[in-house]
Amino acid sequence: MNGICTLANDTVYDQLIALLNSIEVILGSNIPVCIYPFDEQIEQIKAEIINRPNVFIYEDSASIQRWDEFMEAAAPERLNRKKFRLYGAHRRFCAFDGPFAKFIYLDADTLVMNSLDAVFDKLDKYDFVVYDFQFRDPTKVYNIQSPKLLEVFEQNRLDSEIFCSGFYASKQGVFDRDTREWLLGKLLSGEAEILYAGAGEQPLLNYMVMKTGMNSYNFGCSLPDDEKTGCSVTSPHFQTRDNILYDKGNRLTYLHYIGVQPDLIRRVCAGENIEFPYRDLFLHYRYLREPSKRPVFREPLKSYADISAPSLLERVLRRLRINL
Protein backbone atom coordinates (compact mmCIF):
# COMPACT_ATOMS: atom_id res chain seq x y z
CA MET A 1 0.00 0.00 0.00
CA ASN A 2 1.19 3.52 -0.86
CA GLY A 3 0.35 6.61 1.16
CA ILE A 4 1.10 10.15 2.27
CA CYS A 5 2.94 10.98 5.50
CA THR A 6 3.28 14.15 7.50
CA LEU A 7 4.42 15.30 10.94
CA ALA A 8 2.32 17.49 13.21
CA ASN A 9 1.08 18.56 16.59
CA ASP A 10 -1.57 21.07 17.59
CA THR A 11 0.87 23.96 17.11
CA VAL A 12 0.57 23.49 13.35
CA TYR A 13 -3.12 22.54 13.40
CA ASP A 14 -4.15 25.19 10.85
CA GLN A 15 -1.38 24.22 8.45
CA LEU A 16 -2.26 20.53 8.81
CA ILE A 17 -5.93 21.17 7.97
CA ALA A 18 -4.91 23.12 4.88
CA LEU A 19 -2.61 20.29 3.81
CA LEU A 20 -5.26 17.61 4.37
CA ASN A 21 -7.81 19.62 2.40
CA SER A 22 -5.38 20.07 -0.48
CA ILE A 23 -4.71 16.33 -0.49
CA GLU A 24 -8.44 15.65 -0.58
CA VAL A 25 -8.99 18.04 -3.50
CA ILE A 26 -5.98 17.04 -5.58
CA LEU A 27 -5.41 13.37 -4.69
CA GLY A 28 -8.87 12.31 -3.53
CA SER A 29 -10.42 11.35 -0.22
CA ASN A 30 -9.35 7.71 -0.35
CA ILE A 31 -5.58 8.02 -0.29
CA PRO A 32 -4.35 7.07 3.20
CA VAL A 33 -2.57 9.77 5.20
CA CYS A 34 -0.43 8.95 8.25
CA ILE A 35 0.39 11.67 10.77
CA TYR A 36 3.53 11.16 12.85
CA PRO A 37 3.16 12.88 16.25
CA PHE A 38 5.71 15.63 16.78
CA ASP A 39 4.98 15.33 20.50
CA GLU A 40 2.08 14.48 22.79
CA GLN A 41 0.13 17.68 22.02
CA ILE A 42 -2.28 16.28 19.42
CA GLU A 43 -5.75 16.60 20.99
CA GLN A 44 -7.08 19.00 18.33
CA ILE A 45 -5.75 16.75 15.59
CA LYS A 46 -7.38 13.67 17.10
CA ALA A 47 -10.74 15.43 17.21
CA GLU A 48 -10.41 16.64 13.62
CA ILE A 49 -9.52 13.36 11.96
CA ILE A 50 -12.59 11.61 13.35
CA ASN A 51 -14.28 13.09 10.29
CA ARG A 52 -11.49 12.01 7.93
CA PRO A 53 -11.56 8.20 7.64
CA ASN A 54 -8.48 8.11 5.40
CA VAL A 55 -6.33 9.93 7.98
CA PHE A 56 -4.77 8.30 11.04
CA ILE A 57 -2.11 8.94 13.66
CA TYR A 58 0.94 6.68 13.85
CA GLU A 59 0.77 4.70 17.07
CA ASP A 60 3.75 2.34 16.83
CA SER A 61 5.41 3.36 20.09
CA ALA A 62 8.35 1.00 19.53
CA SER A 63 9.13 2.66 16.21
CA ILE A 64 8.83 6.14 17.70
CA GLN A 65 11.13 5.19 20.58
CA ARG A 66 13.60 3.59 18.17
CA TRP A 67 13.98 6.81 16.17
CA ASP A 68 14.02 8.96 19.33
CA GLU A 69 16.97 6.88 20.53
CA PHE A 70 18.64 7.08 17.13
CA MET A 71 18.36 10.87 17.14
CA GLU A 72 19.62 11.10 20.71
CA ALA A 73 22.67 9.03 19.80
CA ALA A 74 23.34 10.73 16.47
CA ALA A 75 22.72 14.36 17.39
CA PRO A 76 21.71 14.79 21.05
CA GLU A 77 22.00 18.57 20.94
CA ARG A 78 19.05 18.71 18.53
CA LEU A 79 16.73 17.31 21.21
CA ASN A 80 17.19 20.42 23.34
CA ARG A 81 13.70 21.94 23.42
CA LYS A 82 14.98 25.31 24.63
CA LYS A 83 17.44 25.62 21.76
CA PHE A 84 15.65 23.95 18.85
CA ARG A 85 11.98 24.52 18.06
CA LEU A 86 12.13 21.52 15.73
CA TYR A 87 13.45 19.08 18.32
CA GLY A 88 10.77 16.49 17.43
CA ALA A 89 11.12 16.78 13.66
CA HIS A 90 13.11 13.55 13.42
CA ARG A 91 9.95 11.53 14.03
CA ARG A 92 9.24 11.75 10.31
CA PHE A 93 11.88 8.98 10.10
CA CYS A 94 9.20 6.60 11.38
CA ALA A 95 7.93 6.53 7.80
CA PHE A 96 10.87 4.27 7.01
CA ASP A 97 9.30 1.72 9.38
CA GLY A 98 5.79 1.95 8.01
CA PRO A 99 2.92 1.74 7.45
CA PHE A 100 3.36 2.24 3.68
CA ALA A 101 5.51 0.23 1.28
CA LYS A 102 6.02 3.45 -0.69
CA PHE A 103 5.36 6.85 0.80
CA ILE A 104 5.59 10.55 0.10
CA TYR A 105 6.39 12.72 3.10
CA LEU A 106 5.21 16.36 3.18
CA ASP A 107 5.76 18.88 5.94
CA ALA A 108 2.53 20.11 7.53
CA ASP A 109 3.15 23.60 6.13
CA THR A 110 2.80 22.47 2.52
CA LEU A 111 -0.05 22.31 0.03
CA VAL A 112 -0.37 19.67 -2.66
CA MET A 113 -0.84 21.35 -6.02
CA ASN A 114 -0.72 18.46 -8.49
CA SER A 115 -0.93 14.71 -8.89
CA LEU A 116 1.90 12.87 -7.17
CA ASP A 117 1.76 9.84 -9.48
CA ALA A 118 5.02 10.80 -11.18
CA VAL A 119 6.75 10.87 -7.79
CA PHE A 120 5.42 7.45 -6.79
CA ASP A 121 6.39 6.10 -10.22
CA LYS A 122 10.02 7.12 -9.70
CA LEU A 123 10.14 4.81 -6.68
CA ASP A 124 9.97 1.89 -9.10
CA LYS A 125 13.54 2.75 -10.08
CA TYR A 126 14.89 4.83 -7.19
CA ASP A 127 14.87 4.45 -3.41
CA PHE A 128 14.68 8.15 -2.59
CA VAL A 129 12.97 10.92 -4.59
CA VAL A 130 12.84 14.67 -3.96
CA TYR A 131 11.80 17.82 -5.81
CA ASP A 132 13.57 20.93 -4.55
CA PHE A 133 16.62 23.13 -5.00
CA GLN A 134 18.41 22.90 -1.65
CA PHE A 135 21.49 21.62 -3.50
CA ARG A 136 22.13 25.23 -4.47
CA ASP A 137 22.80 26.08 -0.80
CA PRO A 138 24.70 23.39 1.13
CA THR A 139 25.25 25.68 4.12
CA LYS A 140 21.89 24.69 5.68
CA VAL A 141 22.80 21.00 5.52
CA TYR A 142 26.53 20.63 6.06
CA ASN A 143 29.24 22.51 7.90
CA ILE A 144 31.15 23.68 4.85
CA GLN A 145 33.99 24.89 7.08
CA SER A 146 34.73 21.36 8.25
CA PRO A 147 37.91 19.95 6.64
CA LYS A 148 36.37 16.51 7.01
CA LEU A 149 33.43 17.29 4.71
CA LEU A 150 35.29 16.59 1.47
CA GLU A 151 36.76 13.46 3.02
CA VAL A 152 33.24 12.12 3.49
CA PHE A 153 31.54 13.37 0.31
CA GLU A 154 33.05 14.41 -3.01
CA GLN A 155 32.31 17.93 -4.20
CA ASN A 156 30.21 16.78 -7.15
CA ARG A 157 27.88 14.96 -4.74
CA LEU A 158 27.56 18.04 -2.54
CA ASP A 159 26.68 20.03 -5.64
CA SER A 160 23.88 17.72 -6.75
CA GLU A 161 22.53 15.43 -4.01
CA ILE A 162 21.59 17.77 -1.15
CA PHE A 163 17.85 18.16 -0.58
CA CYS A 164 15.24 19.80 1.64
CA SER A 165 13.56 17.42 4.08
CA GLY A 166 10.13 19.02 3.65
CA PHE A 167 9.15 16.81 0.72
CA TYR A 168 10.54 13.41 -0.23
CA ALA A 169 9.46 9.95 -1.28
CA SER A 170 10.97 6.66 -0.23
CA LYS A 171 10.26 3.08 0.78
CA GLN A 172 9.65 1.07 3.89
CA GLY A 173 12.73 -0.65 5.31
CA VAL A 174 15.54 1.27 3.62
CA PHE A 175 17.09 2.05 7.03
CA ASP A 176 17.06 -1.30 8.78
CA ARG A 177 18.73 -2.00 12.11
CA ASP A 178 22.15 -2.87 10.67
CA THR A 179 22.15 0.26 8.51
CA ARG A 180 21.18 2.48 11.43
CA GLU A 181 23.93 1.04 13.61
CA TRP A 182 26.50 1.46 10.83
CA LEU A 183 25.47 5.09 10.36
CA LEU A 184 25.71 5.77 14.07
CA GLY A 185 29.18 4.24 14.15
CA LYS A 186 30.33 6.57 11.37
CA LEU A 187 28.81 9.62 13.02
CA LEU A 188 30.28 8.84 16.43
CA SER A 189 33.70 8.22 14.89
CA GLY A 190 33.88 11.92 14.03
CA GLU A 191 31.76 12.43 10.94
CA ALA A 192 29.05 14.20 12.97
CA GLU A 193 31.16 17.35 12.73
CA ILE A 194 30.22 17.77 9.06
CA LEU A 195 26.53 18.31 9.93
CA TYR A 196 25.17 21.83 9.94
CA ALA A 197 24.48 22.70 13.57
CA GLY A 198 21.41 24.87 13.14
CA ALA A 199 18.60 22.73 11.78
CA GLY A 200 16.74 19.78 13.26
CA GLU A 201 16.73 16.56 11.30
CA GLN A 202 17.49 17.86 7.79
CA PRO A 203 21.31 17.56 7.98
CA LEU A 204 21.03 14.10 9.49
CA LEU A 205 18.62 12.82 6.83
CA ASN A 206 20.85 14.16 4.07
CA TYR A 207 23.80 12.38 5.66
CA MET A 208 21.84 9.14 6.01
CA VAL A 209 20.78 9.11 2.36
CA MET A 210 24.14 10.19 0.96
CA LYS A 211 26.31 8.06 3.26
CA THR A 212 24.45 4.87 2.37
CA GLY A 213 24.79 5.71 -1.33
CA MET A 214 21.07 5.39 -1.78
CA ASN A 215 19.85 5.49 -5.37
CA SER A 216 18.18 8.90 -5.44
CA TYR A 217 16.47 11.23 -7.91
CA ASN A 218 15.71 14.96 -7.78
CA PHE A 219 13.15 16.38 -10.21
CA GLY A 220 14.70 19.79 -9.56
CA CYS A 221 18.01 18.59 -11.02
CA SER A 222 16.71 16.29 -13.71
CA LEU A 223 13.72 17.93 -15.40
CA PRO A 224 14.35 20.20 -18.40
CA ASP A 225 14.44 23.86 -17.44
CA ASP A 226 11.20 24.56 -19.29
CA GLU A 227 9.35 21.92 -17.26
CA LYS A 228 10.65 22.30 -13.70
CA THR A 229 8.88 24.49 -11.16
CA GLY A 230 9.69 26.09 -7.86
CA CYS A 231 8.08 24.97 -4.63
CA SER A 232 8.65 27.68 -2.01
CA VAL A 233 6.67 30.74 -0.94
CA THR A 234 9.92 32.65 -1.21
CA SER A 235 9.32 32.65 -4.98
CA PRO A 236 7.04 35.65 -5.68
CA HIS A 237 6.31 34.99 -9.35
CA PHE A 238 3.90 32.05 -9.18
CA GLN A 239 0.53 32.63 -10.83
CA THR A 240 -2.76 31.48 -9.31
CA ARG A 241 -5.52 29.94 -11.43
CA ASP A 242 -8.48 28.20 -9.81
CA ASN A 243 -6.58 27.88 -6.51
CA ILE A 244 -3.63 26.17 -8.17
CA LEU A 245 -0.18 27.73 -8.62
CA TYR A 246 1.77 27.80 -11.86
CA ASP A 247 5.41 28.63 -12.51
CA LYS A 248 5.83 30.07 -16.01
CA GLY A 249 2.90 28.01 -17.21
CA ASN A 250 3.85 24.78 -15.42
CA ARG A 251 1.70 23.55 -12.56
CA LEU A 252 3.51 23.26 -9.23
CA THR A 253 3.74 19.87 -7.56
CA TYR A 254 3.52 21.38 -4.07
CA LEU A 255 3.96 24.68 -2.26
CA HIS A 256 6.03 24.91 0.92
CA TYR A 257 5.27 27.78 3.31
CA ILE A 258 8.81 27.64 4.58
CA GLY A 259 9.71 30.45 6.95
CA VAL A 260 6.09 31.37 7.75
CA GLN A 261 5.99 30.68 11.47
CA PRO A 262 3.10 28.79 13.14
CA ASP A 263 2.40 31.70 15.48
CA LEU A 264 1.82 34.03 12.53
CA ILE A 265 -0.56 31.52 10.94
CA ARG A 266 -2.51 31.26 14.20
CA ARG A 267 -2.78 35.04 14.42
CA VAL A 268 -4.06 35.32 10.86
CA CYS A 269 -6.59 32.53 11.41
CA ALA A 270 -7.73 34.39 14.54
CA GLY A 271 -8.49 37.46 12.42
CA GLU A 272 -5.29 39.51 12.55
CA ASN A 273 -4.69 41.06 9.14
CA ILE A 274 -1.07 40.10 8.52
CA GLU A 275 0.23 39.62 5.02
CA PHE A 276 2.32 36.60 4.05
CA PRO A 277 3.10 35.07 0.65
CA TYR A 278 0.18 33.30 -1.03
CA ARG A 279 -2.05 33.98 1.97
CA ASP A 280 -5.36 33.78 0.07
CA LEU A 281 -4.37 30.38 -1.31
CA PHE A 282 -3.58 29.11 2.18
CA LEU A 283 -6.85 30.43 3.58
CA HIS A 284 -8.80 28.85 0.72
CA TYR A 285 -7.53 25.38 1.62
CA ARG A 286 -7.57 25.95 5.38
CA TYR A 287 -11.28 26.82 5.36
CA LEU A 288 -12.38 24.68 2.43
CA ARG A 289 -14.65 22.55 4.63
CA GLU A 290 -15.84 25.42 6.82
CA PRO A 291 -15.88 28.63 4.71
CA SER A 292 -18.09 30.43 7.23
CA LYS A 293 -15.20 30.36 9.71
CA ARG A 294 -12.74 32.02 7.35
CA PRO A 295 -11.52 35.22 9.03
CA VAL A 296 -12.91 38.55 7.88
CA PHE A 297 -10.18 41.16 8.22
CA ARG A 298 -11.30 44.55 9.52
CA GLU A 299 -7.97 46.11 10.44
CA PRO A 300 -5.40 47.63 8.04
CA LEU A 301 -3.06 45.11 6.45
CA LYS A 302 0.22 44.56 8.28
CA SER A 303 3.34 43.61 6.35
CA TYR A 304 4.80 40.16 7.04
CA ALA A 305 8.26 41.73 6.81
CA ASP A 306 7.40 44.23 9.52
CA ILE A 307 5.94 41.56 11.77
CA SER A 308 8.85 39.16 11.34
CA ALA A 309 11.65 41.72 11.54
CA PRO A 310 13.19 42.12 15.01
CA SER A 311 12.68 45.47 16.68
CA LEU A 312 15.58 47.80 17.34
CA LEU A 313 15.42 46.88 21.05
CA GLU A 314 15.51 43.17 20.23
CA ARG A 315 18.53 43.64 17.96
CA VAL A 316 20.38 45.60 20.64
CA LEU A 317 19.59 42.99 23.28
CA ARG A 318 20.74 40.20 20.99
CA ARG A 319 24.05 41.96 20.51
CA LEU A 320 24.33 42.11 24.28
CA ARG A 321 23.45 38.41 24.39
CA ILE A 322 20.42 39.04 26.57
CA ASN A 323 17.58 36.62 25.96
CA LEU A 324 14.06 38.03 25.97
Coordinates of N, CA, C and O in Angstrom, one line a residue, residues 202-320:
Q202 N 17.1 17.8 9.2 CA 17.5 17.9 7.8 C 18.9 17.5 7.5 O 19.2 16.7 6.6
P203 N 19.9 18.0 8.2 CA 21.3 17.6 8.0 C 21.5 16.1 8.2 O 22.2 15.4 7.4
L204 N 20.9 15.5 9.2 CA 21.0 14.1 9.5 C 20.4 13.2 8.4 O 21.0 12.3 7.9
L205 N 19.2 13.6 7.9 CA 18.6 12.8 6.8 C 19.4 12.9 5.6 O 19.6 11.9 4.9
N206 N 20.0 14.1 5.2 CA 20.9 14.2 4.1 C 22.0 13.2 4.2 O 22.4 12.5 3.3
Y207 N 22.6 13.3 5.4 CA 23.8 12.4 5.7 C 23.4 10.9 5.5 O 24.1 10.1 4.9
M208 N 22.3 10.5 6.1 CA 21.8 9.1 6.0 C 21.7 8.7 4.6 O 22.1 7.6 4.2
V209 N 21.0 9.5 3.8 CA 20.8 9.1 2.4 C 22.1 9.1 1.6 O 22.4 8.1 0.8
M210 N 22.9 10.1 1.8 CA 24.1 10.2 1.0 C 25.2 9.2 1.4 O 25.9 8.6 0.6
K211 N 25.3 9.0 2.7 CA 26.3 8.1 3.3 C 26.0 6.6 2.8 O 27.0 5.9 2.5
T212 N 24.8 6.2 2.8 CA 24.5 4.9 2.4 C 24.5 4.7 0.9 O 24.4 3.6 0.4
G213 N 24.7 5.8 0.1 CA 24.8 5.7 -1.3 C 23.5 5.3 -2.0 O 23.4 4.7 -3.0
M214 N 22.4 5.7 -1.3 CA 21.1 5.4 -1.8 C 20.8 5.9 -3.2 O 21.2 7.0 -3.5
N215 N 20.2 5.1 -4.0 CA 19.8 5.5 -5.4 C 18.8 6.6 -5.3 O 17.6 6.3 -5.0
S216 N 19.1 7.8 -5.6 CA 18.2 8.9 -5.4 C 18.0 9.7 -6.7 O 18.8 9.6 -7.7
Y217 N 16.9 10.4 -6.7 CA 16.5 11.2 -7.9 C 15.9 12.5 -7.4 O 15.1 12.6 -6.5
N218 N 16.3 13.6 -8.1 CA 15.7 15.0 -7.8 C 15.1 15.6 -9.1 O 15.8 15.8 -10.0
F219 N 13.8 15.7 -9.1 CA 13.1 16.4 -10.2 C 13.7 17.8 -10.5 O 13.8 18.2 -11.6
G220 N 14.1 18.5 -9.4 CA 14.7 19.8 -9.6 C 16.0 19.8 -10.3 O 16.4 20.8 -10.9
C221 N 16.8 18.7 -10.3 CA 18.0 18.6 -11.0 C 17.8 18.0 -12.4 O 18.5 18.4 -13.3
S222 N 16.8 17.1 -12.5 CA 16.7 16.3 -13.7 C 15.7 16.8 -14.8 O 15.9 16.5 -16.0
L223 N 14.7 17.5 -14.4 CA 13.7 17.9 -15.4 C 14.3 19.0 -16.3 O 15.2 19.8 -15.8
P224 N 13.9 19.1 -17.5 CA 14.3 20.2 -18.4 C 13.9 21.5 -17.8 O 12.9 21.6 -17.1
D225 N 14.7 22.6 -18.1 CA 14.4 23.9 -17.4 C 13.0 24.4 -17.8 O 12.4 25.1 -16.9
D226 N 12.5 24.1 -18.9 CA 11.2 24.6 -19.3 C 10.1 23.7 -18.7 O 8.9 24.0 -19.0
E227 N 10.4 22.7 -17.9 CA 9.4 21.9 -17.3 C 9.4 22.0 -15.7 O 8.4 21.8 -15.1
K228 N 10.5 22.3 -15.2 CA 10.7 22.3 -13.7 C 10.0 23.5 -13.1 O 9.9 24.6 -13.8
T229 N 9.5 23.4 -11.9 CA 8.9 24.5 -11.2 C 9.5 24.7 -9.8 O 10.2 23.8 -9.3
G230 N 9.3 25.8 -9.2 CA 9.7 26.1 -7.9 C 8.7 25.4 -6.9 O 7.7 24.8 -7.3
C231 N 8.9 25.6 -5.6 CA 8.1 25.0 -4.6 C 7.9 25.8 -3.4 O 7.2 25.4 -2.4
S232 N 8.6 26.9 -3.3 CA 8.7 27.7 -2.0 C 7.9 29.0 -2.1 O 7.9 29.7 -3.1
V233 N 7.3 29.4 -1.0 CA 6.7 30.7 -0.9 C 7.7 31.9 -1.1 O 7.3 33.0 -1.3
T234 N 8.9 31.6 -1.0 CA 9.9 32.7 -1.2 C 10.0 33.1 -2.7 O 10.7 34.0 -3.0
S235 N 9.4 32.3 -3.5 CA 9.3 32.7 -5.0 C 8.1 33.5 -5.2 O 6.9 33.0 -5.1
P236 N 8.2 34.8 -5.6 CA 7.0 35.7 -5.7 C 6.3 35.6 -7.0 O 5.3 36.3 -7.2
H237 N 6.8 34.9 -8.0 CA 6.3 35.0 -9.4 C 5.3 34.0 -9.7 O 4.8 34.0 -10.9
F238 N 4.9 33.1 -8.8 CA 3.9 32.0 -9.2 C 2.6 32.7 -9.5 O 2.2 33.7 -8.9
Q239 N 1.8 32.1 -10.4 CA 0.5 32.6 -10.8 C -0.6 31.7 -10.3 O -0.4 30.5 -10.4
T240 N -1.7 32.3 -9.9 CA -2.8 31.5 -9.3 C -3.9 31.4 -10.3 O -4.3 32.4 -10.8
R241 N -4.3 30.2 -10.6 CA -5.5 29.9 -11.4 C -6.3 28.8 -10.8 O -5.9 27.7 -10.6
D242 N -7.6 29.2 -10.4 CA -8.5 28.2 -9.8 C -7.8 27.5 -8.6 O -7.9 26.3 -8.4
N243 N -7.2 28.3 -7.8 CA -6.6 27.9 -6.5 C -5.5 26.9 -6.7 O -5.2 26.0 -5.8
I244 N -4.8 27.0 -7.9 CA -3.6 26.2 -8.2 C -2.5 27.1 -8.6 O -2.8 28.1 -9.3
L245 N -1.3 26.9 -8.2 CA -0.2 27.7 -8.6 C 0.5 27.2 -9.8 O 0.7 26.0 -10.0
Y246 N 1.0 28.1 -10.7 CA 1.8 27.8 -11.9 C 3.1 28.6 -11.9 O 3.1 29.8 -11.5
D247 N 4.1 28.0 -12.4 CA 5.4 28.6 -12.5 C 5.7 28.7 -14.0 O 6.1 27.7 -14.6
K248 N 5.6 29.9 -14.6 CA 5.8 30.1 -16.0 C 5.0 29.1 -16.9 O 5.5 28.5 -17.8
G249 N 3.8 28.9 -16.5 CA 2.9 28.0 -17.2 C 2.9 26.6 -16.8 O 2.0 25.8 -17.1
N250 N 3.8 26.2 -15.9 CA 3.9 24.8 -15.4 C 3.2 24.7 -14.0 O 3.6 25.5 -13.1
R251 N 2.4 23.7 -13.8 CA 1.7 23.5 -12.6 C 2.7 23.0 -11.5 O 3.4 22.1 -11.7
L252 N 2.7 23.7 -10.3 CA 3.5 23.3 -9.2 C 3.1 21.9 -8.7 O 1.9 21.5 -8.9
T253 N 4.1 21.1 -8.2 CA 3.7 19.9 -7.6 C 3.3 20.1 -6.1 O 2.3 19.5 -5.7
Y254 N 3.9 21.0 -5.4 CA 3.5 21.4 -4.1 C 4.1 22.8 -3.8 O 5.0 23.3 -4.4
L255 N 3.5 23.4 -2.7 CA 4.0 24.7 -2.3 C 4.3 24.5 -0.8 O 3.5 24.1 0.0
H256 N 5.5 25.0 -0.4 CA 6.0 24.9 0.9 C 6.1 26.3 1.5 O 6.8 27.2 1.0
Y257 N 5.3 26.5 2.6 CA 5.3 27.8 3.3 C 6.4 27.9 4.3 O 6.3 28.2 5.5
I258 N 7.6 27.6 3.8 CA 8.8 27.6 4.6 C 9.1 29.1 5.1 O 9.0 30.0 4.3
G259 N 9.4 29.2 6.4 CA 9.7 30.4 6.9 C 8.5 31.2 7.5 O 8.7 32.2 8.2
V260 N 7.3 30.7 7.2 CA 6.1 31.4 7.8 C 5.8 30.7 9.1 O 5.3 29.5 9.1
Q261 N 6.0 31.3 10.2 CA 6.0 30.7 11.5 C 4.6 30.3 11.9 O 3.6 31.0 11.6
P262 N 4.4 29.2 12.7 CA 3.1 28.8 13.1 C 2.4 29.9 13.9 O 1.1 30.0 13.8
D263 N 3.1 30.7 14.7 CA 2.4 31.7 15.5 C 1.7 32.7 14.6 O 0.6 33.2 14.8
L264 N 2.4 33.1 13.5 CA 1.8 34.0 12.5 C 0.6 33.4 11.9 O -0.4 34.1 11.7
I265 N 0.6 32.2 11.5 CA -0.6 31.5 10.9 C -1.7 31.5 11.9 O -2.9 31.8 11.6
R266 N -1.5 31.2 13.2 CA -2.5 31.3 14.2 C -3.1 32.7 14.3 O -4.3 32.8 14.4
R267 N -2.3 33.7 14.3 CA -2.8 35.0 14.4 C -3.7 35.4 13.2 O -4.7 36.1 13.4
V268 N -3.3 35.0 12.0 CA -4.1 35.3 10.9 C -5.4 34.6 10.9 O -6.5 35.1 10.7
C269 N -5.4 33.3 11.3 CA -6.6 32.5 11.4 C -7.5 33.1 12.5 O -8.7 32.8 12.5
A270 N -6.9 33.8 13.5 CA -7.7 34.4 14.5 C -8.3 35.8 14.1 O -9.0 36.4 14.9
G271 N -7.9 36.2 12.9 CA -8.5 37.5 12.4 C -7.5 38.6 12.3 O -7.9 39.7 11.9
E272 N -6.3 38.4 12.6 CA -5.3 39.5 12.6 C -4.8 39.6 11.1 O -4.4 38.7 10.5
N273 N -4.9 40.8 10.6 CA -4.7 41.1 9.1 C -3.2 41.2 8.8 O -2.7 42.3 8.6
I274 N -2.5 40.1 8.8 CA -1.1 40.1 8.5 C -0.8 39.5 7.2 O -1.3 38.4 6.9
E275 N -0.1 40.1 6.3 CA 0.2 39.6 5.0 C 1.3 38.6 5.1 O 2.3 38.7 5.9
F276 N 1.2 37.5 4.3 CA 2.3 36.6 4.1 C 2.1 36.0 2.7 O 1.0 36.1 2.1
P277 N 3.2 35.5 2.1 CA 3.1 35.1 0.7 C 2.0 34.0 0.4 O 1.9 33.1 1.2
Y278 N 1.2 34.2 -0.6 CA 0.2 33.3 -1.0 C -0.8 33.0 0.1 O -1.2 31.9 0.3
R279 N -1.1 34.1 0.8 CA -2.1 34.0 2.0 C -3.4 33.5 1.6 O -4.0 32.7 2.2
D280 N -4.0 34.1 0.5 CA -5.4 33.8 0.1 C -5.4 32.3 -0.3 O -6.5 31.7 -0.1
L281 N -4.4 31.8 -0.9 CA -4.4 30.4 -1.3 C -4.4 29.5 -0.1 O -5.2 28.5 0.0
F282 N -3.6 29.9 0.9 CA -3.6 29.1 2.2 C -5.0 29.1 2.8 O -5.5 28.1 3.2
L283 N -5.6 30.3 2.9 CA -6.9 30.4 3.6 C -7.9 29.7 2.8 O -8.9 29.1 3.4
H284 N -7.8 29.6 1.5 CA -8.8 28.8 0.7 C -8.8 27.4 1.2 O -9.9 26.8 1.4
Y285 N -7.6 26.8 1.2 CA -7.5 25.4 1.6 C -7.8 25.2 3.1 O -8.4 24.2 3.5
R286 N -7.3 26.1 3.9 CA -7.6 26.0 5.4 C -9.1 25.9 5.7 O -9.5 25.1 6.6
Y287 N -9.9 26.7 5.0 CA -11.3 26.8 5.4 C -12.2 26.2 4.3 O -13.4 26.6 4.2
L288 N -11.6 25.3 3.5 CA -12.4 24.7 2.4 C -13.6 24.0 2.9 O -14.7 24.0 2.3
R289 N -13.5 23.3 4.1 CA -14.7 22.6 4.6 C -15.6 23.4 5.5 O -16.7 23.0 5.8
E290 N -15.1 24.6 5.9 CA -15.8 25.4 6.8 C -15.7 26.9 6.4 O -15.1 27.7 7.2
P291 N -16.1 27.3 5.2 CA -15.9 28.6 4.7 C -16.5 29.7 5.6 O -15.9 30.8 5.6
S292 N -17.5 29.4 6.4 CA -18.1 30.4 7.2 C -17.1 30.9 8.4 O -17.3 31.9 9.0
K293 N -16.1 30.0 8.6 CA -15.2 30.4 9.7 C -14.0 31.1 9.2 O -13.1 31.5 10.0
R294 N -13.9 31.3 7.9 CA -12.7 32.0 7.3 C -12.7 33.4 7.9 O -13.7 34.1 7.9
P295 N -11.6 33.9 8.4 CA -11.5 35.2 9.0 C -11.9 36.3 8.1 O -11.5 36.3 6.9
V296 N -12.6 37.3 8.6 CA -12.9 38.6 7.9 C -12.0 39.6 8.5 O -12.2 40.0 9.7
F297 N -11.2 40.2 7.7 CA -10.2 41.2 8.2 C -10.8 42.6 8.2 O -11.2 43.1 7.2
R298 N -10.7 43.2 9.4 CA -11.3 44.6 9.5 C -10.2 45.6 9.8 O -10.5 46.8 9.8
E299 N -9.0 45.2 10.1 CA -8.0 46.1 10.4 C -7.1 46.3 9.2 O -7.1 45.5 8.3
P300 N -6.3 47.4 9.2 CA -5.4 47.6 8.0 C -4.4 46.5 7.9 O -4.0 45.9 8.9
L301 N -4.0 46.2 6.7 CA -3.1 45.1 6.5 C -1.7 45.4 7.0 O -1.2 46.5 6.9
K302 N -1.1 44.4 7.7 CA 0.2 44.6 8.3 C 1.2 43.8 7.4 O 0.8 42.7 7.0
S303 N 2.4 44.3 7.2 CA 3.3 43.6 6.4 C 4.0 42.4 7.1 O 4.3 42.6 8.3
Y304 N 4.1 41.3 6.4 CA 4.8 40.2 7.0 C 6.2 40.5 7.4 O 6.7 40.1 8.4
A305 N 6.9 41.3 6.5 CA 8.3 41.7 6.8 C 8.4 42.5 8.1 O 9.3 42.4 8.9
D306 N 7.4 43.4 8.3 CA 7.4 44.2 9.5 C 7.2 43.4 10.8 O 7.7 43.6 11.8
I307 N 6.3 42.4 10.6 CA 5.9 41.6 11.8 C 7.1 40.7 12.1 O 7.4 40.4 13.3
S308 N 7.8 40.1 11.1 CA 8.9 39.2 11.3 C 10.2 39.8 11.7 O 11.1 39.2 12.2
A309 N 10.4 41.1 11.3 CA 11.6 41.7 11.5 C 11.8 42.0 13.0 O 10.9 42.5 13.7
P310 N 13.0 41.8 13.6 CA 13.2 42.1 15.0 C 13.2 43.6 15.2 O 13.6 44.4 14.4
S311 N 12.7 44.0 16.4 CA 12.7 45.5 16.7 C 14.1 45.9 17.0 O 15.0 45.1 17.2
L312 N 14.3 47.2 17.0 CA 15.6 47.8 17.3 C 16.0 47.3 18.7 O 17.2 46.9 18.9
L313 N 15.1 47.3 19.7 CA 15.4 46.9 21.1 C 15.9 45.4 21.0 O 16.9 45.1 21.7
E314 N 15.1 44.6 20.3 CA 15.5 43.2 20.2 C 16.9 43.0 19.6 O 17.7 42.2 20.1
R315 N 17.2 43.8 18.6 CA 18.5 43.6 18.0 C 19.6 44.1 18.9 O 20.7 43.4 19.0
V316 N 19.4 45.1 19.7 CA 20.4 45.6 20.6 C 20.6 44.5 21.7 O 21.7 44.2 22.1
L317 N 19.5 44.0 22.2 CA 19.6 43.0 23.3 C 20.3 41.7 22.8 O 21.1 41.1 23.5
R318 N 20.1 41.4 21.5 CA 20.7 40.2 21.0 C 22.2 40.4 20.9 O 23.0 39.5 21.2
R319 N 22.6 41.7 20.6 CA 24.0 42.0 20.5 C 24.7 41.9 21.9 O 25.8 41.5 22.1
L320 N 23.9 42.2 22.9 CA 24.3 42.1 24.3 C 24.2 40.7 24.9 O 24.5 40.5 26.0

